[in-house]
mmCIF file with all atom_site columns, C-alpha atoms in Angstrom:
data_model
loop_
_atom_site.group_PDB
_atom_site.id
_atom_site.type_symbol
_atom_site.label_atom_id
_atom_site.label_alt_id
_atom_site.label_comp_id
_atom_site.label_asym_id
_atom_site.label_entity_id
_atom_site.label_seq_id
_atom_site.pdbx_PDB_ins_code
_atom_site.Cartn_x
_atom_site.Cartn_y
_atom_site.Cartn_z
_atom_site.occupancy
_atom_site.B_iso_or_equiv
_atom_site.pdbx_formal_charge
_atom_site.auth_seq_id
_atom_site.auth_comp_id
_atom_site.auth_asym_id
_atom_site.auth_atom_id
_atom_site.pdbx_PDB_model_num
ATOM 1   C CA . MET W 1 1   ? -0.130 0.101   0.016  1.00 80.00 ? 20  MET W CA 1
ATOM 2   C CA . ILE W 1 2   ? 1.713  3.202   -1.299 1.00 89.00 ? 21  ILE W CA 1
ATOM 3   C CA . VAL W 1 3   ? 0.759  6.584   -0.059 1.00 90.00 ? 22  VAL W CA 1
ATOM 4   C CA . ASP W 1 4   ? 1.773  9.412   -2.377 1.00 92.00 ? 23  ASP W CA 1
ATOM 5   C CA . ILE W 1 5   ? 2.540  12.644  -0.138 1.00 91.00 ? 24  ILE W CA 1
ATOM 6   C CA . SER W 1 6   ? 3.820  14.630  -3.073 1.00 90.00 ? 25  SER W CA 1
ATOM 7   C CA . LYS W 1 7   ? 0.969  17.131  -2.539 1.00 92.00 ? 26  LYS W CA 1
ATOM 8   C CA . ILE W 1 8   ? 1.947  17.805  1.111  1.00 92.00 ? 27  ILE W CA 1
ATOM 9   C CA . LEU W 1 9   ? 5.542  18.178  -0.225 1.00 89.00 ? 28  LEU W CA 1
ATOM 10  C CA . ASN W 1 10  ? 4.793  20.452  -2.935 1.00 88.00 ? 29  ASN W CA 1
ATOM 11  C CA . GLY W 1 11  ? 2.473  22.607  -0.742 1.00 86.00 ? 30  GLY W CA 1
ATOM 12  C CA . ILE W 1 12  ? -0.638 21.881  -2.495 1.00 89.00 ? 31  ILE W CA 1
ATOM 13  C CA . VAL W 1 13  ? -2.476 20.422  0.526  1.00 92.00 ? 32  VAL W CA 1
ATOM 14  C CA . ASP W 1 14  ? -1.641 20.596  4.338  1.00 91.00 ? 33  ASP W CA 1
ATOM 15  C CA . GLU W 1 15  ? -3.267 17.123  5.299  1.00 93.00 ? 34  GLU W CA 1
ATOM 16  C CA . ILE W 1 16  ? -4.030 13.696  3.614  1.00 94.00 ? 35  ILE W CA 1
ATOM 17  C CA . SER W 1 17  ? -6.386 11.439  5.587  1.00 94.00 ? 36  SER W CA 1
ATOM 18  C CA . ILE W 1 18  ? -5.673 7.542   5.311  1.00 93.00 ? 37  ILE W CA 1
ATOM 19  C CA . SER W 1 19  ? -8.482 4.928   5.696  1.00 94.00 ? 38  SER W CA 1
ATOM 20  C CA . GLU W 1 20  ? -7.286 1.695   4.096  1.00 91.00 ? 39  GLU W CA 1
ATOM 21  C CA . LYS W 1 21  ? -7.444 -1.872  4.305  1.00 93.00 ? 40  LYS W CA 1
ATOM 22  C CA . PHE W 1 22  ? -4.585 -4.244  3.113  1.00 91.00 ? 41  PHE W CA 1
ATOM 23  C CA . ARG W 1 23  ? -3.242 -7.695  3.724  1.00 91.00 ? 42  ARG W CA 1
ATOM 24  C CA . ILE W 1 24  ? 0.315  -8.784  4.349  1.00 89.00 ? 43  ILE W CA 1
ATOM 25  C CA . LYS W 1 25  ? 1.784  -12.211 4.226  1.00 87.00 ? 44  LYS W CA 1
ATOM 26  C CA . ASP W 1 26  ? 2.458  -14.141 7.066  1.00 88.00 ? 45  ASP W CA 1
ATOM 27  C CA . LEU W 1 27  ? 5.282  -12.957 9.652  1.00 88.00 ? 46  LEU W CA 1
ATOM 28  C CA . LYS W 1 28  ? 8.189  -15.195 11.136 1.00 88.00 ? 47  LYS W CA 1
ATOM 29  C CA . VAL W 1 29  ? 8.845  -14.025 14.356 1.00 83.00 ? 48  VAL W CA 1
ATOM 30  C CA . ASN W 1 30  ? 10.960 -16.090 16.980 1.00 78.00 ? 49  ASN W CA 1
ATOM 31  C CA . GLY W 1 31  ? 10.763 -18.942 15.385 1.00 81.00 ? 50  GLY W CA 1
ATOM 32  C CA . LYS W 1 32  ? 7.057  -19.215 14.835 1.00 82.00 ? 51  LYS W CA 1
ATOM 33  C CA . ILE W 1 33  ? 4.561  -18.113 12.372 1.00 87.00 ? 52  ILE W CA 1
ATOM 34  C CA . LEU W 1 34  ? 1.822  -15.387 12.673 1.00 89.00 ? 53  LEU W CA 1
ATOM 35  C CA . LYS W 1 35  ? -0.711 -15.842 10.189 1.00 92.00 ? 54  LYS W CA 1
ATOM 36  C CA . PHE W 1 36  ? -2.847 -12.733 9.080  1.00 92.00 ? 55  PHE W CA 1
ATOM 37  C CA . ASN W 1 37  ? -6.241 -14.109 7.783  1.00 87.00 ? 56  ASN W CA 1
ATOM 38  C CA . TRP W 1 38  ? -8.113 -10.598 8.183  1.00 91.00 ? 57  TRP W CA 1
ATOM 39  C CA . PRO W 1 39  ? -7.085 -7.524  6.452  1.00 94.00 ? 58  PRO W CA 1
ATOM 40  C CA . ILE W 1 40  ? -5.235 -4.807  8.379  1.00 94.00 ? 59  ILE W CA 1
ATOM 41  C CA . SER W 1 41  ? -6.921 -1.543  8.978  1.00 95.00 ? 60  SER W CA 1
ATOM 42  C CA . PHE W 1 42  ? -4.870 1.449   8.941  1.00 93.00 ? 61  PHE W CA 1
ATOM 43  C CA . ASP W 1 43  ? -6.474 4.902   9.794  1.00 95.00 ? 62  ASP W CA 1
ATOM 44  C CA . GLY W 1 44  ? -4.731 7.985   10.249 1.00 94.00 ? 63  GLY W CA 1
ATOM 45  C CA . LYS W 1 45  ? -3.601 11.548  9.093  1.00 95.00 ? 64  LYS W CA 1
ATOM 46  C CA . ILE W 1 46  ? -0.412 13.019  7.404  1.00 94.00 ? 65  ILE W CA 1
ATOM 47  C CA . LEU W 1 47  ? -0.049 16.811  8.446  1.00 94.00 ? 66  LEU W CA 1
ATOM 48  C CA . LYS W 1 48  ? 2.412  19.298  7.134  1.00 93.00 ? 67  LYS W CA 1
ATOM 49  C CA . SER W 1 49  ? 3.366  22.038  9.845  1.00 89.00 ? 68  SER W CA 1
ATOM 50  C CA . GLU W 1 50  ? 5.377  24.882  9.125  1.00 84.00 ? 69  GLU W CA 1
ATOM 51  C CA . GLU W 1 51  ? 8.609  23.023  8.982  1.00 84.00 ? 70  GLU W CA 1
ATOM 52  C CA . ASP W 1 52  ? 7.763  19.564  9.269  1.00 90.00 ? 71  ASP W CA 1
ATOM 53  C CA . ILE W 1 53  ? 5.330  16.711  8.316  1.00 93.00 ? 72  ILE W CA 1
ATOM 54  C CA . PHE W 1 54  ? 3.963  14.312  10.940 1.00 93.00 ? 73  PHE W CA 1
ATOM 55  C CA . VAL W 1 55  ? 1.764  11.572  10.817 1.00 93.00 ? 74  VAL W CA 1
ATOM 56  C CA . TYR W 1 56  ? -0.731 10.000  13.465 1.00 92.00 ? 75  TYR W CA 1
ATOM 57  C CA . GLY W 1 57  ? -3.284 7.109   13.210 1.00 94.00 ? 76  GLY W CA 1
ATOM 58  C CA . ASP W 1 58  ? -4.206 3.853   14.422 1.00 96.00 ? 77  ASP W CA 1
ATOM 59  C CA . LEU W 1 59  ? -3.338 0.134   13.041 1.00 95.00 ? 78  LEU W CA 1
ATOM 60  C CA . PHE W 1 60  ? -5.705 -2.648  13.760 1.00 96.00 ? 79  PHE W CA 1
ATOM 61  C CA . TYR W 1 61  ? -4.758 -6.091  12.935 1.00 95.00 ? 80  TYR W CA 1
ATOM 62  C CA . GLU W 1 62  ? -5.937 -9.757  13.931 1.00 95.00 ? 81  GLU W CA 1
ATOM 63  C CA . TYR W 1 63  ? -3.828 -12.758 13.738 1.00 94.00 ? 82  TYR W CA 1
ATOM 64  C CA . ILE W 1 64  ? -3.386 -16.467 14.498 1.00 93.00 ? 83  ILE W CA 1
ATOM 65  C CA . ASP W 1 65  ? -0.660 -17.240 17.059 1.00 91.00 ? 84  ASP W CA 1
ATOM 66  C CA . VAL W 1 66  ? 0.194  -20.438 19.031 1.00 91.00 ? 85  VAL W CA 1
ATOM 67  C CA . CYS W 1 67  ? 0.083  -20.187 22.501 1.00 93.00 ? 86  CYS W CA 1
ATOM 68  C CA . ASP W 1 68  ? 3.599  -20.469 24.369 1.00 92.00 ? 87  ASP W CA 1
ATOM 69  C CA . ARG W 1 69  ? 2.338  -22.434 27.518 1.00 93.00 ? 88  ARG W CA 1
ATOM 70  C CA . CYS W 1 70  ? -0.198 -24.822 25.898 1.00 93.00 ? 89  CYS W CA 1
ATOM 71  C CA . LEU W 1 71  ? 0.846  -24.851 22.361 1.00 92.00 ? 90  LEU W CA 1
ATOM 72  C CA . ILE W 1 72  ? -2.919 -24.314 21.315 1.00 93.00 ? 91  ILE W CA 1
ATOM 73  C CA . GLU W 1 73  ? -3.529 -21.717 18.391 1.00 93.00 ? 92  GLU W CA 1
ATOM 74  C CA . PHE W 1 74  ? -5.647 -18.983 19.027 1.00 94.00 ? 93  PHE W CA 1
ATOM 75  C CA . LYS W 1 75  ? -7.027 -15.396 17.358 1.00 94.00 ? 94  LYS W CA 1
ATOM 76  C CA . ASN W 1 76  ? -5.464 -12.454 18.809 1.00 92.00 ? 95  ASN W CA 1
ATOM 77  C CA . SER W 1 77  ? -5.903 -8.772  17.753 1.00 92.00 ? 96  SER W CA 1
ATOM 78  C CA . ASN W 1 78  ? -4.387 -5.583  18.767 1.00 94.00 ? 97  ASN W CA 1
ATOM 79  C CA . THR W 1 79  ? -4.709 -1.822  17.825 1.00 96.00 ? 98  THR W CA 1
ATOM 80  C CA . ILE W 1 80  ? -1.787 0.209   18.007 1.00 95.00 ? 99  ILE W CA 1
ATOM 81  C CA . SER W 1 81  ? -2.002 4.073   17.987 1.00 95.00 ? 100 SER W CA 1
ATOM 82  C CA . PHE W 1 82  ? 1.163  6.031   16.896 1.00 93.00 ? 101 PHE W CA 1
ATOM 83  C CA . ASP W 1 83  ? 2.481  9.422   15.887 1.00 92.00 ? 102 ASP W CA 1
ATOM 84  C CA . GLY W 1 84  ? 5.740  10.253  14.364 1.00 90.00 ? 103 GLY W CA 1
ATOM 85  C CA . ILE W 1 85  ? 7.598  12.217  11.876 1.00 92.00 ? 104 ILE W CA 1
ATOM 86  C CA . VAL W 1 86  ? 7.829  11.882  8.224  1.00 92.00 ? 105 VAL W CA 1
ATOM 87  C CA . LEU W 1 87  ? 11.316 12.544  6.597  1.00 90.00 ? 106 LEU W CA 1
ATOM 88  C CA . GLU W 1 88  ? 13.000 11.873  3.394  1.00 89.00 ? 107 GLU W CA 1
ATOM 89  C CA . LYS W 1 89  ? 14.691 8.607   3.091  1.00 90.00 ? 108 LYS W CA 1
ATOM 90  C CA . GLY W 1 90  ? 18.269 8.856   4.629  1.00 85.00 ? 109 GLY W CA 1
ATOM 91  C CA . LYS W 1 91  ? 17.537 11.755  6.967  1.00 84.00 ? 110 LYS W CA 1
ATOM 92  C CA . THR W 1 92  ? 17.424 10.920  10.600 1.00 81.00 ? 111 THR W CA 1
ATOM 93  C CA . VAL W 1 93  ? 16.594 12.703  13.868 1.00 78.00 ? 112 VAL W CA 1
ATOM 94  C CA . ASP W 1 94  ? 18.810 13.002  17.011 1.00 74.00 ? 113 ASP W CA 1
ATOM 95  C CA . GLU W 1 95  ? 19.156 9.946   18.792 1.00 68.00 ? 114 GLU W CA 1
ATOM 96  C CA . GLU W 1 96  ? 18.170 11.626  21.809 1.00 61.00 ? 115 GLU W CA 1
ATOM 97  C CA . ASP W 1 97  ? 14.729 12.336  20.264 1.00 70.00 ? 116 ASP W CA 1
ATOM 98  C CA . ASP W 1 98  ? 12.425 9.234   21.099 1.00 78.00 ? 117 ASP W CA 1
ATOM 99  C CA . ILE W 1 99  ? 10.343 9.646   17.945 1.00 86.00 ? 118 ILE W CA 1
ATOM 100 C CA . PHE W 1 100 ? 8.907  7.086   15.331 1.00 88.00 ? 119 PHE W CA 1
ATOM 101 C CA . VAL W 1 101 ? 10.239 7.908   12.069 1.00 90.00 ? 120 VAL W CA 1
ATOM 102 C CA . ILE W 1 102 ? 8.574  7.241   9.020  1.00 91.00 ? 121 ILE W CA 1
ATOM 103 C CA . HIS W 1 103 ? 10.705 7.770   5.665  1.00 91.00 ? 122 HIS W CA 1
ATOM 104 C CA . TYR W 1 104 ? 9.414  8.609   2.101  1.00 91.00 ? 123 TYR W CA 1
ATOM 105 C CA . ASP W 1 105 ? 11.419 7.793   -1.051 1.00 92.00 ? 124 ASP W CA 1
ATOM 106 C CA . LYS W 1 106 ? 10.442 9.947   -4.254 1.00 92.00 ? 125 LYS W CA 1
ATOM 107 C CA . GLY W 1 107 ? 7.252  11.227  -2.431 1.00 92.00 ? 126 GLY W CA 1
ATOM 108 C CA . LYS W 1 108 ? 5.772  8.099   -1.395 1.00 93.00 ? 127 LYS W CA 1
ATOM 109 C CA . ILE W 1 109 ? 5.248  5.965   1.862  1.00 91.00 ? 128 ILE W CA 1
ATOM 110 C CA . ASP W 1 110 ? 4.998  2.329   1.838  1.00 90.00 ? 129 ASP W CA 1
ATOM 111 C CA . LEU W 1 111 ? 2.388  1.722   4.550  1.00 86.00 ? 130 LEU W CA 1
ATOM 112 C CA . LYS W 1 112 ? 2.835  -1.973  4.584  1.00 87.00 ? 131 LYS W CA 1
ATOM 113 C CA . GLU W 1 113 ? 6.255  -1.554  5.477  1.00 89.00 ? 132 GLU W CA 1
ATOM 114 C CA . VAL W 1 114 ? 5.223  0.682   8.614  1.00 89.00 ? 133 VAL W CA 1
ATOM 115 C CA . ALA W 1 115 ? 2.626  -1.676  9.626  1.00 90.00 ? 134 ALA W CA 1
ATOM 116 C CA . VAL W 1 116 ? 5.019  -4.587  9.358  1.00 91.00 ? 135 VAL W CA 1
ATOM 117 C CA . PHE W 1 117 ? 7.399  -2.562  11.703 1.00 91.00 ? 136 PHE W CA 1
ATOM 118 C CA . LEU W 1 118 ? 4.689  -1.371  14.110 1.00 92.00 ? 137 LEU W CA 1
ATOM 119 C CA . ILE W 1 119 ? 3.258  -5.045  14.522 1.00 92.00 ? 138 ILE W CA 1
ATOM 120 C CA . MET W 1 120 ? 6.788  -6.368  15.212 1.00 90.00 ? 139 MET W CA 1
ATOM 121 C CA . MET W 1 121 ? 7.302  -3.870  18.027 1.00 90.00 ? 140 MET W CA 1
ATOM 122 C CA . SER W 1 122 ? 3.845  -4.514  19.504 1.00 91.00 ? 141 SER W CA 1
ATOM 123 C CA . LEU W 1 123 ? 3.972  -8.151  19.671 1.00 89.00 ? 142 LEU W CA 1
ATOM 124 C CA . PRO W 1 124 ? 4.063  -9.570  23.461 1.00 88.00 ? 143 PRO W CA 1
ATOM 125 C CA . MET W 1 125 ? 7.408  -11.310 24.517 1.00 87.00 ? 144 MET W CA 1
ATOM 126 C CA . LYS W 1 126 ? 5.367  -14.453 25.358 1.00 89.00 ? 145 LYS W CA 1
ATOM 127 C CA . SER W 1 127 ? 2.052  -15.160 23.740 1.00 90.00 ? 146 SER W CA 1
ATOM 128 C CA . THR W 1 128 ? -0.760 -16.945 25.934 1.00 93.00 ? 147 THR W CA 1
ATOM 129 C CA . CYS W 1 129 ? -4.356 -17.887 24.652 1.00 93.00 ? 148 CYS W CA 1
ATOM 130 C CA . LYS W 1 130 ? -5.574 -16.593 28.064 1.00 93.00 ? 149 LYS W CA 1
ATOM 131 C CA . GLU W 1 131 ? -4.143 -14.828 31.177 1.00 92.00 ? 150 GLU W CA 1
ATOM 132 C CA . ASP W 1 132 ? -4.513 -17.980 33.573 1.00 94.00 ? 151 ASP W CA 1
ATOM 133 C CA . CYS W 1 133 ? -3.257 -20.604 31.017 1.00 94.00 ? 152 CYS W CA 1
ATOM 134 C CA . LYS W 1 134 ? -1.886 -23.450 32.787 1.00 93.00 ? 153 LYS W CA 1
ATOM 135 C CA . GLY W 1 135 ? 0.269  -24.855 30.017 1.00 93.00 ? 154 GLY W CA 1
ATOM 136 C CA . ILE W 1 136 ? 0.888  -28.568 29.477 1.00 92.00 ? 155 ILE W CA 1
ATOM 137 C CA . CYS W 1 137 ? 2.285  -31.014 31.973 1.00 89.00 ? 156 CYS W CA 1
ATOM 138 C CA . PRO W 1 138 ? 6.153  -31.559 31.612 1.00 84.00 ? 157 PRO W CA 1
ATOM 139 C CA . GLN W 1 139 ? 6.131  -35.066 32.465 1.00 83.00 ? 158 GLN W CA 1
ATOM 140 C CA . CYS W 1 140 ? 2.844  -36.338 30.220 1.00 87.00 ? 159 CYS W CA 1
ATOM 141 C CA . GLY W 1 141 ? 2.039  -33.511 27.878 1.00 88.00 ? 160 GLY W CA 1
ATOM 142 C CA . LYS W 1 142 ? -1.561 -33.163 29.090 1.00 90.00 ? 161 LYS W CA 1
ATOM 143 C CA . ASP W 1 143 ? -3.213 -29.865 28.388 1.00 91.00 ? 162 ASP W CA 1
ATOM 144 C CA . LEU W 1 144 ? -3.469 -28.604 32.161 1.00 90.00 ? 163 LEU W CA 1
ATOM 145 C CA . ASN W 1 145 ? -6.360 -26.336 30.999 1.00 92.00 ? 164 ASN W CA 1
ATOM 146 C CA . GLU W 1 146 ? -8.555 -29.363 30.466 1.00 92.00 ? 165 GLU W CA 1
ATOM 147 C CA . GLY W 1 147 ? -7.951 -30.604 34.001 1.00 89.00 ? 166 GLY W CA 1
ATOM 148 C CA . ASP W 1 148 ? -5.117 -32.245 36.193 1.00 88.00 ? 167 ASP W CA 1
ATOM 149 C CA . CYS W 1 149 ? -3.275 -35.090 34.643 1.00 85.00 ? 168 CYS W CA 1
ATOM 150 C CA . GLY W 1 150 ? -2.517 -36.938 37.769 1.00 84.00 ? 169 GLY W CA 1
ATOM 151 C CA . CYS W 1 151 ? 1.188  -37.104 37.666 1.00 84.00 ? 170 CYS W CA 1
ATOM 152 C CA . SER W 1 152 ? 3.189  -36.102 40.590 1.00 73.00 ? 171 SER W CA 1
ATOM 153 C CA . ASP W 1 153 ? 3.639  -32.421 41.329 1.00 68.00 ? 172 ASP W CA 1
ATOM 154 C CA . ILE W 1 154 ? 7.260  -33.264 43.093 1.00 68.00 ? 173 ILE W CA 1
ATOM 155 C CA . ASP W 1 155 ? 9.982  -32.787 40.322 1.00 68.00 ? 174 ASP W CA 1
ATOM 156 C CA . ILE W 1 156 ? 13.270 -34.056 41.811 1.00 72.00 ? 175 ILE W CA 1
ATOM 157 C CA . ASP W 1 157 ? 16.369 -33.028 40.042 1.00 76.00 ? 176 ASP W CA 1
ATOM 158 C CA . PRO W 1 158 ? 17.961 -36.608 39.556 1.00 77.00 ? 177 PRO W CA 1
ATOM 159 C CA . ARG W 1 159 ? 21.225 -35.681 40.534 1.00 83.00 ? 178 ARG W CA 1
ATOM 160 C CA . LEU W 1 160 ? 19.734 -34.957 44.105 1.00 78.00 ? 179 LEU W CA 1
ATOM 161 C CA . ALA W 1 161 ? 17.447 -37.964 44.483 1.00 77.00 ? 180 ALA W CA 1
ATOM 162 C CA . LYS W 1 162 ? 19.850 -39.616 46.707 1.00 79.00 ? 181 LYS W CA 1
ATOM 163 C CA . LEU W 1 163 ? 19.524 -36.752 49.195 1.00 80.00 ? 182 LEU W CA 1
ATOM 164 C CA . LYS W 1 164 ? 15.610 -37.555 49.141 1.00 74.00 ? 183 LYS W CA 1
ATOM 165 C CA . GLU W 1 165 ? 16.417 -40.841 50.205 1.00 77.00 ? 184 GLU W CA 1
ATOM 166 C CA . LEU W 1 166 ? 18.225 -39.983 53.125 1.00 79.00 ? 185 LEU W CA 1
ATOM 167 C CA . ILE W 1 167 ? 15.258 -37.605 54.249 1.00 76.00 ? 186 ILE W CA 1
ATOM 168 C CA . ASP W 1 168 ? 12.758 -40.327 53.928 1.00 68.00 ? 187 ASP W CA 1
#
């Protein structure tokens, strides 16, 4: 999804509204694949101030993920609100400035590239199907969300098993 900002750059308009839906391919993140079966929604504005061009908006996406605790696939969604500055490709801001930068090249911005970056930055460190997911039993592999498996809760390090015999 390419947005032409040449009218802002040439001073013809001061604002461009964006309301687009588009698809991106699956993303490989930390060894797992996120599937985007639904369009990504990008709503925002690009504004020209006296000297700078700013962008702000919301990005909404839904994806299929795998729970890091119980290994079940689940649907997840997120809305990212963002704002930043638009700069020509190759230009930067001071490293001390904590600002989101979107680069344009030949008067155009690639929204898919921006969306992928925002999605990657917003993903949780650990994905869980629900907040209180119990995971799987490390001994038998049963999904503990479906009930107790009956395995012993005591997990003794085999190097310390002789000490347990002394205590018993």
